[in-house]
Coordinates of N, CA, C and O in Angstrom, one line a residue:
X1 N 159.5 90.4 154.2 CA 159.5 90.9 155.5 C 160.9 91.0 156.0 O 161.8 90.1 155.6
X2 N 161.2 92.0 156.8 CA 162.6 92.2 157.3 C 162.6 92.1 158.8 O 161.7 92.6 159.5
X3 N 163.7 91.5 159.3 CA 163.9 91.5 160.7 C 165.1 92.3 161.0 O 166.2 92.1 160.4
X4 N 165.0 93.4 161.7 CA 166.1 94.3 162.1 C 166.8 93.8 163.3 O 166.2 93.6 164.3
X5 N 168.1 93.6 163.2 CA 168.9 93.1 164.3 C 169.9 94.2 164.7 O 170.6 94.7 163.8
X6 N 170.1 94.5 166.0 CA 171.1 95.3 166.5 C 172.1 94.3 167.2 O 171.7 93.7 168.2
X7 N 173.2 94.2 166.7 CA 174.2 93.2 167.2 C 175.4 94.1 167.7 O 175.8 95.0 167.0
X8 N 175.9 93.8 168.9 CA 177.0 94.6 169.4 C 178.2 94.4 168.4 O 178.5 93.3 168.0
X9 N 178.7 95.5 167.9 CA 179.6 95.5 166.8 C 181.1 95.2 167.1 O 181.9 95.7 166.4
X10 N 181.3 94.5 168.2 CA 182.7 94.0 168.5 C 183.0 92.9 167.5 O 182.1 92.1 167.2
X11 N 184.2 92.9 166.9 CA 184.5 92.0 165.8 C 184.2 90.6 166.1 O 183.5 89.9 165.3
X12 N 184.6 90.1 167.2 CA 184.4 88.6 167.5 C 182.9 88.3 167.7 O 182.4 87.3 167.2
X13 N 182.2 89.2 168.3 CA 180.8 89.0 168.5 C 180.0 89.0 167.2 O 179.2 88.2 166.9
X14 N 180.4 90.0 166.3 CA 179.7 90.1 165.0 C 180.0 88.9 164.2 O 179.1 88.4 163.5
X15 N 181.3 88.4 164.2 CA 181.6 87.2 163.4 C 180.8 86.0 163.9 O 180.3 85.3 163.0
X16 N 180.6 85.8 165.2 CA 179.8 84.7 165.7 C 178.4 84.8 165.2 O 177.8 83.8 164.8
X17 N 177.8 86.0 165.3 CA 176.4 86.2 164.8 C 176.3 85.9 163.3 O 175.3 85.2 162.9
X18 N 177.2 86.5 162.5 CA 177.1 86.3 161.1 C 177.3 84.8 160.7 O 176.6 84.3 159.8
X19 N 178.2 84.2 161.4 CA 178.4 82.7 161.1 C 177.2 81.9 161.5 O 176.9 80.9 160.8
X20 N 176.6 82.3 162.6 CA 175.4 81.6 163.0 C 174.3 81.7 162.0 O 173.6 80.7 161.6
X21 N 174.1 82.9 161.4 CA 173.1 83.2 160.4 C 173.4 82.4 159.1 O 172.6 81.9 158.5
X22 N 174.7 82.3 158.8 CA 175.1 81.5 157.6 C 174.8 80.0 157.8 O 174.4 79.4 156.9
X23 N 175.0 79.5 159.0 CA 174.8 78.1 159.3 C 173.3 77.8 159.1 O 173.0 76.6 158.8
X24 N 172.4 78.7 159.3 CA 171.0 78.4 159.1 C 170.5 78.8 157.7 O 169.3 78.8 157.4
X25 N 171.5 79.1 156.8 CA 171.1 79.2 155.4 C 171.1 80.6 154.9 O 170.8 80.8 153.7
X26 N 171.4 81.6 155.7 CA 171.4 83.0 155.2 C 172.7 83.3 154.4 O 173.7 82.8 154.8
X27 N 172.5 84.0 153.4 CA 173.7 84.4 152.6 C 174.0 85.9 152.8 O 173.1 86.7 153.0
X28 N 175.3 86.2 152.8 CA 175.8 87.5 153.0 C 176.2 88.1 151.6 O 176.7 87.4 150.8
X29 N 176.1 89.4 151.4 CA 176.5 90.0 150.2 C 178.0 90.1 150.0 O 178.5 90.2 148.9
X30 N 178.8 90.0 151.1 CA 180.3 90.0 151.1 C 180.7 89.1 152.2 O 179.9 88.7 153.1
X31 N 182.0 88.6 152.2 CA 182.4 87.8 153.3 C 182.2 88.5 154.7 O 182.4 89.7 154.8
X32 N 181.8 87.7 155.7 CA 181.5 88.2 157.0 C 182.7 89.0 157.6 O 182.5 90.0 158.2
X33 N 183.9 88.6 157.3 CA 185.1 89.3 157.8 C 185.1 90.7 157.4 O 185.6 91.6 158.1
X34 N 184.6 91.0 156.2 CA 184.6 92.4 155.7 C 183.6 93.3 156.5 O 184.0 94.4 156.9
X35 N 182.4 92.8 156.8 CA 181.5 93.6 157.5 C 181.9 93.7 159.0 O 181.7 94.7 159.7
X36 N 182.6 92.7 159.5 CA 183.1 92.7 160.9 C 184.3 93.6 161.1 O 184.6 94.0 162.2
X37 N 184.9 94.0 160.0 CA 186.1 94.9 160.1 C 185.6 96.3 160.4 O 184.9 96.9 159.5
X38 N 185.9 96.9 161.5 CA 185.3 98.3 161.9 C 185.7 99.4 160.9 O 184.9 100.3 160.6
X39 N 186.9 99.3 160.3 CA 187.3 100.3 159.3 C 186.5 100.2 158.0 O 186.1 101.2 157.4
X40 N 186.3 99.0 157.5 CA 185.5 98.8 156.3 C 184.1 99.2 156.6 O 183.5 99.9 155.8
X41 N 183.5 98.8 157.7 CA 182.1 99.1 158.0 C 182.0 100.6 158.1 O 181.0 101.2 157.6
X42 N 182.9 101.3 158.7 CA 182.8 102.8 158.9 C 182.9 103.4 157.5 O 182.1 104.4 157.3
X43 N 183.7 102.9 156.6 CA 183.7 103.5 155.3 C 182.4 103.3 154.6 O 181.9 104.2 153.9
X44 N 181.8 102.1 154.7 CA 180.5 101.9 154.1 C 179.4 102.8 154.6 O 178.6 103.3 153.9
X45 N 179.5 103.0 156.0 CA 178.5 103.8 156.6 C 178.6 105.3 156.2 O 177.7 105.9 155.9
X46 N 179.9 105.7 156.2 CA 180.1 107.2 156.0 C 180.1 107.5 154.5 O 179.4 108.4 154.1
X47 N 180.7 106.7 153.7 CA 180.9 107.1 152.2 C 179.8 106.5 151.3 O 179.5 107.0 150.3
X48 N 179.2 105.4 151.8 CA 178.1 104.8 150.9 C 176.8 104.9 151.6 O 175.8 104.4 151.1
X49 N 176.7 105.6 152.7 CA 175.5 105.8 153.5 C 174.7 104.5 153.8 O 173.5 104.5 153.7
X50 N 175.5 103.5 154.1 CA 174.9 102.2 154.4 C 174.3 102.2 155.8 O 174.9 102.7 156.7
X51 N 173.1 101.8 155.9 CA 172.4 101.8 157.2 C 172.3 100.3 157.8 O 172.4 100.1 159.0
X52 N 172.0 99.4 156.9 CA 171.9 98.0 157.2 C 172.7 97.1 156.3 O 173.0 97.5 155.2
X53 N 173.1 96.0 156.9 CA 173.8 94.9 156.1 C 172.7 93.8 156.0 O 172.3 93.2 157.0
X54 N 172.3 93.5 154.8 CA 171.1 92.6 154.6 C 171.6 91.2 154.2 O 172.4 91.0 153.3
X55 N 171.0 90.3 154.9 CA 171.2 88.8 154.6 C 169.9 88.3 154.1 O 168.8 88.7 154.5
X56 N 170.0 87.2 153.3 CA 168.8 86.6 152.7 C 169.0 85.1 152.6 O 170.1 84.6 152.7
X57 N 167.9 84.4 152.5 CA 167.9 83.0 152.4 C 167.2 82.6 151.1 O 166.0 82.7 151.0
X58 N 168.0 82.3 150.1 CA 167.5 82.1 148.8 C 166.5 80.9 148.7 O 166.7 79.9 149.4
X59 N 165.4 81.1 148.1 CA 164.4 80.0 147.8 C 163.7 79.5 149.0 O 162.8 78.7 148.9
X60 N 164.2 79.8 150.2 CA 163.6 79.1 151.4 C 162.8 80.0 152.3 O 162.0 79.5 153.1
X61 N 163.0 81.3 152.2 CA 162.3 82.2 153.2 C 162.1 83.6 152.6 O 163.0 84.1 151.8
X62 N 161.0 84.2 153.0 CA 160.8 85.6 152.6 C 161.3 86.5 153.6 O 161.2 87.7 153.4
X63 N 161.9 86.0 154.7 CA 162.4 86.8 155.8 C 163.8 87.2 155.5 O 164.7 86.4 155.3
X64 N 164.1 88.5 155.3 CA 165.4 89.1 155.2 C 165.9 89.5 156.6 O 165.0 90.0 157.3
X65 N 167.1 89.4 156.8 CA 167.7 89.9 158.1 C 168.5 91.1 157.8 O 169.5 91.1 157.0
X66 N 168.2 92.2 158.5 CA 169.0 93.5 158.4 C 169.8 93.7 159.7 O 169.1 93.8 160.7
X67 N 171.1 93.7 159.6 CA 171.9 94.0 160.7 C 172.3 95.5 160.6 O 172.9 95.9 159.6
X68 N 172.0 96.2 161.7 CA 172.3 97.7 161.7 C 173.8 97.9 161.6 O 174.6 97.1 162.3
X69 N 174.3 98.8 160.9 CA 175.7 99.1 160.7 C 176.3 99.9 161.8 O 177.5 100.0 161.9
X70 N 175.5 100.5 162.7 CA 175.9 101.2 163.8 C 175.1 100.8 165.0 O 173.9 100.3 164.8
X71 N 175.6 101.0 166.2 CA 174.8 100.7 167.4 C 174.0 102.0 167.7 O 174.6 103.0 168.1
X72 N 172.7 102.0 167.6 CA 171.9 103.2 167.8 C 171.7 103.6 169.3 O 171.0 104.6 169.6
X73 N 172.3 102.8 170.2 CA 172.1 103.1 171.6 C 173.3 102.4 172.3 O 174.1 101.6 171.7
X74 N 173.5 102.6 173.6 CA 174.6 102.0 174.3 C 174.2 100.5 174.5 O 173.3 100.2 175.3
X75 N 174.9 99.7 173.8 CA 174.5 98.3 173.8 C 174.7 97.6 175.2 O 173.8 96.8 175.6
X76 N 175.8 97.9 175.9 CA 176.0 97.3 177.2 C 174.9 97.7 178.1 O 174.4 96.8 178.9
X77 N 174.4 98.9 178.1 CA 173.3 99.3 179.0 C 172.0 98.6 178.6 O 171.3 98.1 179.5
X78 N 171.8 98.5 177.3 CA 170.5 97.9 176.9 C 170.6 96.4 177.2 O 169.6 95.8 177.6
X79 N 171.7 95.8 177.1 CA 171.9 94.3 177.4 C 171.5 94.1 178.9 O 170.9 93.1 179.2
X80 N 172.0 95.0 179.7 CA 171.7 94.8 181.2 C 170.2 94.9 181.5 O 169.7 94.3 182.4
X81 N 169.5 95.6 180.6 CA 168.0 95.8 180.8 C 167.2 94.9 179.9 O 166.0 95.0 179.8
X82 N 167.8 93.9 179.3 CA 167.1 93.0 178.4 C 166.0 92.3 179.0 O 166.0 92.1 180.3
X83 N 165.0 91.9 178.2 CA 164.0 90.9 178.7 C 164.2 89.7 177.9 O 164.9 89.6 176.8
X84 N 163.5 88.6 178.3 CA 163.6 87.4 177.6 C 162.2 87.0 177.1 O 161.2 87.2 177.8
X85 N 162.1 86.5 175.9 CA 160.8 86.2 175.3 C 160.9 84.7 174.8 O 161.9 84.3 174.2
X86 N 159.9 84.0 175.0 CA 159.8 82.6 174.5 C 159.2 82.6 173.2 O 158.0 83.1 173.0
X87 N 159.9 82.2 172.2 CA 159.4 82.1 170.8 C 159.6 80.7 170.3 O 160.7 80.2 170.3
X88 N 158.5 80.0 170.0 CA 158.5 78.6 169.7 C 159.2 77.9 170.9 O 158.7 78.0 172.0
X89 N 160.2 77.1 170.7 CA 160.9 76.4 171.8 C 162.1 77.1 172.3 O 162.9 76.5 173.0
X90 N 162.3 78.4 171.9 CA 163.5 79.1 172.2 C 163.2 80.3 173.1 O 162.2 80.9 173.0
X91 N 164.2 80.6 174.0 CA 164.1 81.8 174.8 C 165.1 82.7 174.2 O 166.3 82.4 174.2
X92 N 164.7 83.9 173.8 CA 165.5 84.9 173.2 C 165.6 86.2 174.0 O 164.6 86.7 174.5
X93 N 166.8 86.7 174.1 CA 167.0 88.0 174.8 C 166.6 89.1 173.8 O 166.9 89.1 172.6
X94 N 165.9 90.1 174.3 CA 165.4 91.2 173.5 C 165.8 92.5 174.3 O 165.5 92.7 175.5
X95 N 166.6 93.4 173.6 CA 167.0 94.6 174.2 C 166.0 95.7 173.8 O 165.4 95.7 172.8

């Protein structure tokens, strides 16, 4: 099963998100700093036709996390209109 995430692709924001996913056991195919670099990410998107950056949790979960390589909508606008959902004991923002 895949979970698609749209993360605002500002370098510092993306690094925080990827590090958080690493802390809970997800592995990245390359160092987070490479994906967070806008020039490298643009090259992957344009020249390698990359759509998602996939993270996985070896041996522990069947859930893969796909981070979209581009923002398919105006993130700031979507964030302003977000809703919050209670999942387990957490409240999560959903755009």
